[in-house]
Short mmCIF file of C-alpha atoms in Angstrom, two decimals:
data_model
loop_
_atom_site.label_atom_id
_atom_site.label_comp_id
_atom_site.label_asym_id
_atom_site.label_seq_id
_atom_site.Cartn_x
_atom_site.Cartn_y
_atom_site.Cartn_z
CA MET Q 461 -6.89 -1.91 -31.06
CA THR Q 462 -6.03 -1.52 -27.52
CA ASP Q 463 -4.54 1.59 -25.89
CA LEU Q 464 -2.66 1.07 -22.76
CA VAL Q 465 -2.68 3.85 -20.15
CA THR Q 466 -0.72 3.10 -16.93
CA ALA Q 467 -0.45 4.70 -13.56
CA ALA Q 468 1.46 4.48 -10.23
CA MET Q 469 0.40 5.89 -6.82
CA ILE Q 470 2.39 7.31 -3.84
CA VAL Q 471 1.01 7.30 -0.46
CA ILE Q 472 2.91 9.83 1.69
CA GLY Q 473 2.64 9.60 5.43
CA ASP Q 474 4.45 8.19 8.43
CA GLU Q 475 0.95 7.43 10.04
CA ILE Q 476 0.28 4.85 7.50
CA LEU Q 477 3.67 3.19 7.97
CA SER Q 478 3.25 3.26 11.66
CA GLY Q 479 -0.22 1.62 11.55
CA ARG Q 480 -1.82 4.43 13.26
CA THR Q 481 -3.93 5.26 10.24
CA LYS Q 482 -5.14 2.55 7.88
CA ASP Q 483 -4.97 3.59 4.33
CA LYS Q 484 -8.27 3.78 2.47
CA ASN Q 485 -7.18 5.57 -0.62
CA ILE Q 486 -5.27 2.81 -2.43
CA GLY Q 487 -8.35 0.61 -2.86
CA HIS Q 488 -10.37 3.43 -4.02
CA LEU Q 489 -7.98 4.63 -6.56
CA ALA Q 490 -7.54 1.18 -7.92
CA ASP Q 491 -11.30 0.73 -8.10
CA ILE Q 492 -11.69 4.11 -10.03
CA LEU Q 493 -8.76 3.57 -12.33
CA THR Q 494 -9.89 -0.02 -13.29
CA ALA Q 495 -13.40 1.26 -14.09
CA VAL Q 496 -12.02 3.83 -16.55
CA GLY Q 497 -9.35 1.53 -18.26
CA ILE Q 498 -6.20 2.81 -16.66
CA ASP Q 499 -3.93 0.10 -15.33
CA LEU Q 500 -2.55 0.90 -11.91
CA LYS Q 501 0.87 -0.79 -12.02
CA GLU Q 502 2.64 0.14 -8.80
CA VAL Q 503 2.07 1.68 -5.33
CA ARG Q 504 4.55 3.00 -2.96
CA ILE Q 505 3.96 4.19 0.64
CA VAL Q 506 6.82 6.36 1.89
CA PRO Q 507 7.43 8.41 4.96
CA ASP Q 508 7.33 12.15 5.50
CA GLU Q 509 10.86 12.58 4.32
CA GLU Q 510 11.81 14.79 1.39
CA ASP Q 511 14.52 12.70 -0.10
CA GLU Q 512 12.25 9.60 -0.16
CA ILE Q 513 9.30 11.45 -1.78
CA VAL Q 514 11.58 13.05 -4.46
CA ALA Q 515 13.22 9.68 -5.26
CA ALA Q 516 9.79 7.95 -5.55
CA VAL Q 517 8.19 10.76 -7.58
CA ASN Q 518 11.04 10.72 -10.02
CA ALA Q 519 11.09 6.97 -10.37
CA LEU Q 520 7.43 6.70 -11.03
CA ARG Q 521 6.49 9.74 -13.07
CA ALA Q 522 9.05 8.70 -15.77
CA ARG Q 523 7.61 5.21 -15.98
CA TYR Q 524 3.91 5.59 -16.06
CA THR Q 525 1.33 7.64 -17.94
CA TYR Q 526 0.15 9.15 -14.65
CA LEU Q 527 1.25 9.35 -11.17
CA PHE Q 528 -1.17 10.16 -8.19
CA THR Q 529 -0.07 10.99 -4.73
CA THR Q 530 -2.05 11.37 -1.50
CA GLY Q 531 -1.08 13.09 1.69
CA GLY Q 532 1.16 15.82 3.15
CA ILE Q 533 -0.59 18.95 1.62
CA GLY Q 534 -2.07 20.34 4.69
CA PRO Q 535 -0.92 23.33 6.94
CA THR Q 536 1.40 21.65 9.50
CA HIS Q 537 5.16 21.30 9.49
CA ASP Q 538 4.93 17.55 8.46
CA ASP Q 539 3.12 18.62 5.33
CA ILE Q 540 6.16 18.59 2.95
CA THR Q 541 4.58 17.18 -0.24
CA ALA Q 542 4.40 20.54 -2.16
CA ASP Q 543 8.11 21.27 -1.53
CA SER Q 544 9.07 17.69 -2.34
CA ILE Q 545 7.19 17.69 -5.67
CA ALA Q 546 8.80 21.12 -6.64
CA LYS Q 547 12.16 19.72 -5.84
CA ALA Q 548 11.57 16.39 -7.97
CA PHE Q 549 10.75 18.77 -10.90
CA GLY Q 550 13.41 21.30 -10.14
CA LEU Q 551 10.86 24.03 -9.79
CA PRO Q 552 10.62 26.70 -7.09
CA CYS Q 553 7.80 26.22 -4.59
CA ASP Q 554 5.89 29.35 -3.74
CA TYR Q 555 2.55 30.73 -2.77
CA ASP Q 556 0.16 30.42 -5.74
CA PRO Q 557 -1.52 33.70 -6.28
CA LYS Q 558 -4.99 32.26 -7.01
CA ALA Q 559 -4.95 29.72 -4.20
CA TYR Q 560 -3.65 32.53 -1.82
CA ALA Q 561 -6.39 34.92 -2.72
CA MET Q 562 -8.93 32.22 -2.49
CA LEU Q 563 -7.94 30.98 1.02
CA GLU Q 564 -7.53 34.59 2.28
CA LYS Q 565 -11.03 35.52 1.29
CA HIS Q 566 -12.39 32.17 2.71
CA TYR Q 567 -10.69 32.74 6.28
CA ALA Q 568 -11.56 36.37 6.24
CA ALA Q 569 -15.30 35.50 5.68
CA ARG Q 570 -15.25 33.09 8.55
CA GLY Q 571 -13.48 35.58 10.91
CA PHE Q 572 -10.28 33.27 11.02
CA GLU Q 573 -6.73 34.73 11.00
CA PHE Q 574 -5.04 33.87 7.64
CA SER Q 575 -2.00 32.41 9.60
CA GLU Q 576 1.24 31.36 8.16
CA ALA Q 577 0.19 27.68 8.74
CA ARG Q 578 -3.06 28.35 6.55
CA MET Q 579 -0.81 30.22 4.02
CA ARG Q 580 1.10 26.99 3.64
CA MET Q 581 -1.78 25.34 1.94
CA ALA Q 582 -1.41 27.86 -0.97
CA ARG Q 583 2.12 26.74 -1.69
CA MET Q 584 2.85 24.69 -4.74
CA PRO Q 585 5.38 24.35 -7.51
CA VAL Q 586 5.25 27.41 -9.65
CA GLY Q 587 3.01 26.97 -12.73
CA ALA Q 588 1.04 24.04 -11.17
CA THR Q 589 -2.57 23.63 -12.17
CA HIS Q 590 -5.22 23.45 -9.42
CA ILE Q 591 -7.35 20.42 -8.43
CA ASP Q 592 -10.39 21.80 -6.77
CA ASN Q 593 -11.28 20.69 -3.36
CA PRO Q 594 -15.04 21.05 -2.74
CA VAL Q 595 -14.72 19.73 0.79
CA SER Q 596 -12.32 22.01 2.42
CA LEU Q 597 -11.21 24.56 -0.25
CA ALA Q 598 -7.46 24.14 -0.09
CA PRO Q 599 -6.66 22.92 -3.65
CA GLY Q 600 -4.54 19.83 -4.75
CA PHE Q 601 -2.47 20.46 -7.84
CA ILE Q 602 -1.08 19.05 -11.06
CA VAL Q 603 2.55 19.28 -12.53
CA GLU Q 604 2.80 17.62 -15.78
CA ASN Q 605 1.55 13.92 -15.21
CA VAL Q 606 1.73 14.11 -11.32
CA HIS Q 607 -1.57 14.73 -9.55
CA VAL Q 608 -1.08 15.71 -5.89
CA MET Q 609 -4.17 15.15 -3.74
CA ALA Q 610 -5.13 15.20 -0.11
CA GLY Q 611 -4.85 12.10 2.24
CA VAL Q 612 -8.19 12.51 4.09
CA PRO Q 613 -10.37 9.98 2.21
CA SER Q 614 -13.33 12.23 1.78
CA ILE Q 615 -11.13 15.12 0.30
CA PHE Q 616 -9.12 12.60 -1.80
CA GLN Q 617 -12.11 11.13 -3.34
CA ALA Q 618 -13.71 14.58 -4.10
CA MET Q 619 -10.37 15.75 -5.79
CA LEU Q 620 -10.21 12.48 -7.65
CA ASP Q 621 -13.68 13.02 -9.05
CA ASN Q 622 -12.49 16.28 -10.47
CA VAL Q 623 -9.31 14.79 -11.89
CA VAL Q 624 -10.83 11.65 -13.69
CA PRO Q 625 -12.68 13.33 -16.49
CA THR Q 626 -9.45 15.07 -17.51
CA LEU Q 627 -7.39 11.79 -17.82
CA LYS Q 628 -6.75 9.88 -21.10
CA THR Q 629 -8.35 6.58 -20.56
CA GLY Q 630 -7.39 3.25 -22.09
CA THR Q 631 -9.31 0.28 -23.58
CA LYS Q 632 -11.03 -1.03 -20.43
CA LEU Q 633 -9.65 -4.31 -19.07
CA LEU Q 634 -12.82 -6.48 -18.76
CA SER Q 635 -13.13 -9.11 -16.15
CA ALA Q 636 -15.35 -12.08 -15.43
CA THR Q 637 -15.32 -14.19 -12.31
CA VAL Q 638 -15.90 -18.01 -12.01
CA HIS Q 639 -16.61 -19.28 -8.39
CA CYS Q 640 -14.85 -22.46 -7.65
CA PRO Q 641 -15.68 -24.56 -4.61
CA LEU Q 642 -12.33 -26.44 -4.93
CA GLY Q 643 -9.00 -25.43 -3.57
CA GLU Q 644 -6.07 -24.03 -5.75
CA GLY Q 645 -4.15 -27.43 -5.42
CA THR Q 646 -6.91 -29.16 -7.46
CA ILE Q 647 -7.37 -26.62 -10.20
CA GLY Q 648 -3.86 -25.26 -10.52
CA GLY Q 649 -2.71 -27.63 -13.31
CA PRO Q 650 -5.68 -27.36 -15.72
CA LEU Q 651 -6.00 -23.63 -14.99
CA GLY Q 652 -2.38 -23.03 -15.88
CA ALA Q 653 -3.13 -24.78 -19.23
CA ILE Q 654 -5.89 -22.53 -19.99
CA GLN Q 655 -3.77 -19.53 -19.31
CA LYS Q 656 -0.90 -21.02 -21.47
CA ALA Q 657 -3.41 -21.40 -24.32
CA HIS Q 658 -4.81 -17.83 -24.01
CA PRO Q 659 -1.79 -15.41 -23.50
CA ASP Q 660 -3.97 -12.48 -24.49
CA THR Q 661 -5.81 -12.85 -21.11
CA ILE Q 662 -4.68 -12.50 -17.57
CA ILE Q 663 -6.15 -15.36 -15.35
CA GLY Q 664 -5.91 -15.04 -11.69
CA SER Q 665 -6.64 -17.38 -8.79
CA TYR Q 666 -7.60 -16.04 -5.60
CA PRO Q 667 -8.06 -18.41 -2.45
CA LYS Q 668 -10.54 -17.14 0.02
CA SER Q 669 -11.48 -18.42 3.45
CA GLY Q 670 -15.16 -19.15 3.81
CA GLU Q 671 -17.23 -18.29 6.93
CA ASN Q 672 -17.04 -22.01 8.03
CA GLY Q 673 -13.22 -21.92 8.14
CA GLY Q 674 -12.91 -23.89 4.70
CA PHE Q 675 -11.18 -22.44 1.50
CA TYR Q 676 -12.67 -21.79 -1.89
CA THR Q 677 -11.17 -20.12 -4.90
CA GLU Q 678 -12.39 -17.24 -7.10
CA LEU Q 679 -11.03 -17.43 -10.72
CA VAL Q 680 -10.81 -14.06 -12.49
CA VAL Q 681 -10.21 -13.68 -16.17
CA ARG Q 682 -9.30 -10.30 -17.59
CA ALA Q 683 -9.04 -9.36 -21.27
CA ARG Q 684 -9.66 -6.25 -23.31
CA ASP Q 685 -11.77 -8.05 -25.87
CA ALA Q 686 -15.26 -9.15 -24.82
CA GLY Q 687 -15.37 -12.09 -27.08
CA VAL Q 688 -12.04 -13.57 -25.87
CA LEU Q 689 -13.15 -12.87 -22.27
CA GLU Q 690 -16.36 -14.98 -22.79
CA THR Q 691 -14.53 -17.78 -24.47
CA VAL Q 692 -12.02 -18.12 -21.74
CA ARG Q 693 -14.66 -17.69 -18.90
CA ALA Q 694 -16.63 -20.58 -20.48
CA GLU Q 695 -13.54 -22.77 -20.64
CA ILE Q 696 -12.70 -22.15 -16.98
CA ALA Q 697 -16.36 -22.77 -15.96
CA GLU Q 698 -16.30 -26.06 -17.84
CA MET Q 699 -13.12 -27.07 -16.27
CA VAL Q 700 -14.48 -26.33 -12.70
CA ASP Q 701 -17.70 -28.35 -13.41
CA GLN Q 702 -15.76 -31.34 -14.60
CA LEU Q 703 -13.44 -31.23 -11.59
CA VAL Q 704 -16.28 -30.89 -9.18
CA ALA Q 705 -18.18 -33.95 -10.89
CA LYS Q 706 -14.90 -35.87 -10.41
CA THR Q 707 -14.47 -35.09 -6.77
CA ALA Q 708 -18.04 -35.39 -5.68
CA MET I 216 21.12 4.17 23.73
CA THR I 217 18.67 3.64 20.84
CA ASP I 218 18.95 0.78 18.34
CA LEU I 219 17.25 1.34 14.96
CA VAL I 220 15.88 -1.65 13.19
CA THR I 221 14.10 -0.98 9.95
CA ALA I 222 11.97 -2.83 7.53
CA ALA I 223 10.16 -2.69 4.19
CA MET I 224 7.37 -4.61 2.81
CA ILE I 225 6.38 -5.74 -0.77
CA VAL I 226 2.76 -6.75 -1.51
CA ILE I 227 2.65 -8.96 -4.71
CA GLY I 228 -0.47 -9.11 -6.60
CA ASP I 229 -2.47 -7.87 -9.58
CA GLU I 230 -5.65 -8.11 -7.58
CA ILE I 231 -4.51 -5.46 -5.09
CA LEU I 232 -3.71 -3.19 -7.99
CA SER I 233 -6.92 -3.77 -9.89
CA GLY I 234 -8.96 -3.01 -6.77
CA ARG I 235 -10.54 -6.61 -6.87
CA THR I 236 -9.10 -7.35 -3.43
CA LYS I 237 -8.52 -4.67 -0.67
CA ASP I 238 -5.17 -5.31 1.18
CA LYS I 239 -5.46 -6.03 4.83
CA ASN I 240 -1.81 -6.95 5.42
CA ILE I 241 -0.01 -3.64 5.24
CA GLY I 242 -1.94 -2.19 8.20
CA HIS I 243 -1.37 -5.48 10.27
CA LEU I 244 2.35 -5.69 9.56
CA ALA I 245 2.67 -1.93 10.42
CA ASP I 246 0.89 -2.48 13.79
CA ILE I 247 2.93 -5.49 14.74
CA LEU I 248 6.27 -4.03 13.72
CA THR I 249 5.53 -0.66 15.59
CA ALA I 250 4.66 -2.76 18.69
CA VAL I 251 8.00 -4.42 18.62
CA GLY I 252 10.17 -1.46 17.82
CA ILE I 253 10.90 -2.11 14.20
CA ASP I 254 10.30 0.95 11.88
CA LEU I 255 8.44 0.18 8.75
CA LYS I 256 10.09 2.60 6.33
CA GLU I 257 8.43 1.73 2.93
CA VAL I 258 5.91 -0.36 1.38
CA ARG I 259 5.55 -1.23 -2.44
CA ILE I 260 2.52 -2.99 -4.12
CA VAL I 261 3.78 -4.70 -7.32
CA PRO I 262 2.10 -6.77 -9.98
CA ASP I 263 2.62 -10.48 -10.72
CA GLU I 264 5.48 -9.91 -12.99
CA GLU I 265 8.83 -11.41 -12.38
CA ASP I 266 10.96 -8.41 -13.34
CA GLU I 267 9.07 -6.11 -11.18
CA ILE I 268 9.22 -8.38 -8.07
CA VAL I 269 12.88 -8.98 -8.55
CA ALA I 270 13.72 -5.22 -8.94
CA ALA I 271 11.58 -4.25 -5.80
CA VAL I 272 13.24 -7.22 -3.77
CA ASN I 273 16.79 -6.11 -4.62
CA ALA I 274 16.07 -2.47 -4.03
CA LEU I 275 14.62 -2.90 -0.59
CA ARG I 276 16.50 -5.87 0.85
CA ALA I 277 19.78 -3.95 0.60
CA ARG I 278 18.39 -0.79 2.25
CA TYR I 279 16.62 -2.16 5.27
CA THR I 280 17.22 -4.61 8.13
CA TYR I 281 14.20 -6.76 7.18
CA LEU I 282 12.00 -7.26 4.01
CA PHE I 283 8.64 -8.94 4.28
CA THR I 284 6.57 -10.01 1.25
CA THR I 285 3.05 -11.14 1.00
CA GLY I 286 1.27 -12.94 -1.88
CA GLY I 287 2.04 -15.25 -4.69
CA ILE I 288 3.22 -18.45 -2.92
CA GLY I 289 0.11 -20.61 -3.78
CA PRO I 290 -0.15 -23.52 -6.27
CA THR I 291 -1.45 -21.73 -9.35
CA HIS I 292 0.37 -20.38 -12.47
CA ASP I 293 0.23 -16.62 -11.19
CA ASP I 294 2.11 -17.56 -8.15
CA ILE I 295 5.57 -16.65 -9.06
CA THR I 296 7.06 -15.34 -5.78
CA ALA I 297 9.33 -18.22 -5.09
CA ASP I 298 10.97 -18.11 -8.59
CA SER I 299 11.22 -14.28 -8.40
CA ILE I 300 12.85 -14.42 -4.86
CA ALA I 301 15.38 -17.03 -6.08
CA LYS I 302 16.15 -15.08 -9.18
CA ALA I 303 16.73 -11.87 -6.95
CA PHE I 304 19.28 -13.85 -4.88
CA GLY I 305 20.88 -15.74 -7.92
CA LEU I 306 19.74 -18.96 -6.37
CA PRO I 307 18.10 -22.03 -8.10
CA CYS I 308 14.48 -22.46 -7.11
CA ASP I 309 13.52 -26.11 -6.59
CA TYR I 310 11.42 -28.45 -4.57
CA ASP I 311 12.44 -28.23 -0.88
CA PRO I 312 12.81 -31.85 0.22
CA LYS I 313 11.18 -31.26 3.75
CA ALA I 314 8.38 -29.22 2.39
CA TYR I 315 7.72 -31.81 -0.37
CA ALA I 316 7.64 -34.71 2.00
CA MET I 317 5.38 -32.79 4.40
CA LEU I 318 2.88 -31.78 1.62
CA GLU I 319 3.01 -35.35 0.00
CA LYS I 320 2.19 -36.98 3.42
CA HIS I 321 -0.61 -34.35 3.97
CA TYR I 322 -2.35 -34.80 0.79
CA ALA I 323 -1.91 -38.76 0.92
CA ALA I 324 -3.46 -38.67 4.40
CA ARG I 325 -6.56 -36.73 2.99
CA GLY I 326 -6.75 -39.09 -0.09
CA PHE I 327 -6.03 -36.12 -2.43
CA GLU I 328 -3.61 -36.37 -5.52
CA PHE I 329 -0.28 -34.69 -4.99
CA SER I 330 -0.74 -32.74 -8.20
CA GLU I 331 2.03 -30.82 -10.01
CA ALA I 332 0.09 -27.69 -8.86
CA ARG I 333 0.35 -28.77 -5.21
CA MET I 334 3.95 -29.71 -5.54
CA ARG I 335 4.53 -26.10 -6.51
CA MET I 336 3.93 -25.03 -3.02
CA ALA I 337 7.12 -26.91 -1.97
CA ARG I 338 9.27 -24.85 -4.41
CA MET I 339 11.61 -22.39 -2.98
CA PRO I 340 14.99 -20.88 -3.36
CA VAL I 341 17.46 -23.69 -2.43
CA GLY I 342 18.73 -23.36 1.25
CA ALA I 343 15.75 -21.18 2.30
CA THR I 344 14.48 -21.74 5.96
CA HIS I 345 10.70 -22.49 6.53
CA ILE I 346 8.08 -20.26 8.01
CA ASP I 347 5.48 -22.56 9.44
CA ASN I 348 2.02 -22.29 8.34
CA PRO I 349 -0.44 -23.69 10.96
CA VAL I 350 -3.50 -22.72 8.86
CA SER I 351 -3.01 -24.57 5.57
CA LEU I 352 0.46 -26.32 5.89
CA ALA I 353 2.44 -25.05 2.83
CA PRO I 354 5.24 -23.04 4.45
CA GLY I 355 6.51 -19.48 3.76
CA PHE I 356 10.34 -19.13 3.67
CA ILE I 357 13.21 -16.99 4.59
CA VAL I 358 16.28 -16.17 2.49
CA GLU I 359 18.80 -13.96 4.49
CA ASN I 360 16.74 -10.85 5.65
CA VAL I 361 13.72 -11.50 3.33
CA HIS I 362 10.66 -13.09 4.74
CA VAL I 363 8.18 -14.54 2.14
CA MET I 364 4.69 -15.06 3.43
CA ALA I 365 1.11 -15.80 2.09
CA GLY I 366 -1.29 -13.15 0.94
CA VAL I 367 -4.38 -14.63 2.52
CA PRO I 368 -4.64 -12.51 5.74
CA SER I 369 -5.42 -15.46 8.10
CA ILE I 370 -2.38 -17.28 6.81
CA PHE I 371 -0.08 -14.18 6.61
CA GLN I 372 -0.91 -13.40 10.28
CA ALA I 373 -0.25 -16.83 11.38
CA MET I 374 3.08 -16.94 9.61
CA LEU I 375 4.08 -13.36 10.89
CA ASP I 376 3.34 -14.57 14.50
CA ASN I 377 6.01 -17.29 13.90
CA VAL I 378 8.42 -14.85 12.49
CA VAL I 379 8.19 -11.95 14.99
CA PRO I 380 9.91 -13.77 17.88
CA THR I 381 13.00 -14.44 15.55
CA LEU I 382 13.40 -10.80 14.77
CA LYS I 383 15.96 -8.43 16.19
CA THR I 384 13.88 -5.66 17.62
CA GLY I 385 14.83 -2.04 18.27
CA THR I 386 14.19 0.58 20.96
CA LYS I 387 10.54 1.16 20.71
CA LEU I 388 9.13 4.28 19.28
CA LEU I 389 6.57 5.34 22.02
CA SER I 390 3.77 7.57 21.13
CA ALA I 391 1.37 9.81 22.77
CA THR I 392 -1.90 11.48 21.28
CA VAL I 393 -3.42 14.83 22.09
CA HIS I 394 -6.86 15.35 20.90
CA CYS I 395 -7.36 18.84 19.52
CA PRO I 396 -10.78 20.26 18.69
CA LEU I 397 -9.25 22.81 16.30
CA GLY I 398 -8.31 22.49 12.77
CA GLU I 399 -4.71 22.30 11.41
CA GLY I 400 -4.71 25.88 10.26
CA THR I 401 -5.12 27.08 13.75
CA ILE I 402 -2.52 24.88 15.35
CA GLY I 403 -0.04 24.69 12.44
CA GLY I 404 2.24 27.60 13.46
CA PRO I 405 2.73 26.87 17.19
CA LEU I 406 2.90 23.06 16.59
CA GLY I 407 5.79 23.58 14.01
CA ALA I 408 7.57 25.73 16.79
CA ILE I 409 7.29 22.73 19.24
CA GLN I 410 8.78 20.42 16.61
CA LYS I 411 11.68 22.58 15.99
CA ALA I 412 12.45 22.95 19.62
CA HIS I 413 12.41 19.08 19.94
CA PRO I 414 14.13 17.41 17.04
CA ASP I 415 14.57 14.22 18.83
CA THR I 416 10.74 13.71 18.44
CA ILE I 417 8.43 13.11 15.52
CA ILE I 418 5.27 15.22 15.74
CA GLY I 419 2.47 14.31 13.45
CA SER I 420 -0.76 16.27 12.88
CA TYR I 421 -3.71 14.16 11.36
CA PRO I 422 -6.81 15.97 10.34
CA LYS I 423 -9.99 13.76 10.87
CA SER I 424 -13.50 14.16 9.67
CA GLY I 425 -16.03 13.98 12.63
CA GLU I 426 -19.38 12.33 12.46
CA ASN I 427 -21.09 15.66 12.09
CA GLY I 428 -19.07 16.53 8.94
CA GLY I 429 -16.71 18.93 10.82
CA PHE I 430 -12.93 18.45 11.18
CA TYR I 431 -10.70 18.00 14.22
CA THR I 432 -7.07 17.15 14.56
CA GLU I 433 -5.08 14.38 16.38
CA LEU I 434 -1.60 15.35 17.28
CA VAL I 435 0.75 12.57 17.84
CA VAL I 436 4.28 12.86 19.29
CA ARG I 437 6.54 9.98 18.88
CA ALA I 438 9.95 9.53 20.76
CA ARG I 439 12.21 6.73 22.01
CA ASP I 440 12.63 8.16 25.42
CA ALA I 441 9.54 8.15 27.72
CA GLY I 442 10.59 11.26 29.69
CA VAL I 443 11.12 13.39 26.36
CA LEU I 444 7.78 12.07 25.07
CA GLU I 445 5.90 13.23 28.33
CA THR I 446 7.58 16.61 28.15
CA VAL I 447 6.53 17.32 24.60
CA ARG I 448 3.03 15.81 25.01
CA ALA I 449 2.55 18.21 27.91
CA GLU I 450 3.73 21.08 25.74
CA ILE I 451 1.35 20.35 22.98
CA ALA I 452 -1.60 19.77 25.35
CA GLU I 453 -0.89 23.18 26.84
CA MET I 454 -0.77 24.79 23.54
CA VAL I 455 -4.06 23.30 22.56
CA ASP I 456 -5.68 24.42 25.83
CA GLN I 457 -4.60 28.00 25.32
CA LEU I 458 -5.75 28.16 21.73
CA VAL I 459 -9.03 26.58 22.58
CA ALA I 460 -9.54 29.15 25.32
CA LYS I 461 -8.70 32.00 22.93
CA THR I 462 -11.12 30.85 20.28
CA ALA I 463 -13.97 30.10 22.78
#
């Protein structure tokens, strides 16, 4: 029996949309979720605009088991994620007493002023659960199925490590790859026939440019059953061998 | 006078959502659009599922000046972008005579069979305009404000080079960066005050981890007027200098 657990991600930040910062979190989240059997079904990158964040959060949290966000939880004026998440849930956004006390103590110990900007990092929708931040202390947070994390990759990754063990995971989608020295035009027909014969698998074909400028193809079968996976992998490998022999 | 031109992007492909392939096209499109004064406002990554692609295309093509898609225009069964775009516009999807003739001739010259899979690459919504593909011939296409391009980065970039000169461009959003050795907690308050005083600019604050494990901040002002940009950049630089002097 298979158990489907789905997820979506929202990357929040003008700096990604302007190209100034290149996102490194989408690929990391995709890798981690795939490894634990959660299907990432959609990603949206949205600007630092409250209406846009609220609309994306409400569209995606209703559709998928989990929603993960990155970005916009720091101390500056353009960090509007906590307010936006609160608005999406119709909750007040306020200083969280536990986060406030923790940050106050942290800055006092270092002799830093606990400025209004730093206090901002303790703000979250009332009733949210913390996500611990072992890198720079200020926590992420969880409201229902929405997990709100930092955009700086080292902090995001550390927060995600804390979140993953708490998630309900699904039957892992297994995958097997067949390297194919031929282009997609040659294998497209027979590969489509194999896909049609095995609707319980997902067969992907990914053209790649080789170092010498030529193209090759990676054929990837995905299935939740190991036996089915191996059967279809073997069929695809046999198909490639036959076509290579024919074109040699 | 400023002229706003906006854009969205849809990245189509299960392989990005599974983490198997790391997207390289979002950052490239963001860079190119920023350079020509088009504001990228939203990106969505969607799976190889027709309903999902149609919904995303119709949501975004109505909202922005331009929509760009990458992925799913090859010859294999999982390449369903042409059909999905046709469906989004309520157009038939068929072999385009010019693309068909061009591909037929190309494969004949190389002694390759013009297989049904290869013929698929000539399919597009009826009436679409071609986007030339100097890398591997099979064209992308344009329907109204939607530009459909390949997912392989080298092909996507070559197609985009052909598209950019045809686009209406806006007043370029100029940017200036002030390096700040202090963390966001220290600068957040005064930076917010500068933003409030200059609503015609967008001021972003981007925390970065340095090589020694510490954090610093990059402060970026964006404005469409060069004079305004310089005024605000100078105010921020002055603020940073004062805070550095105070904390030294």
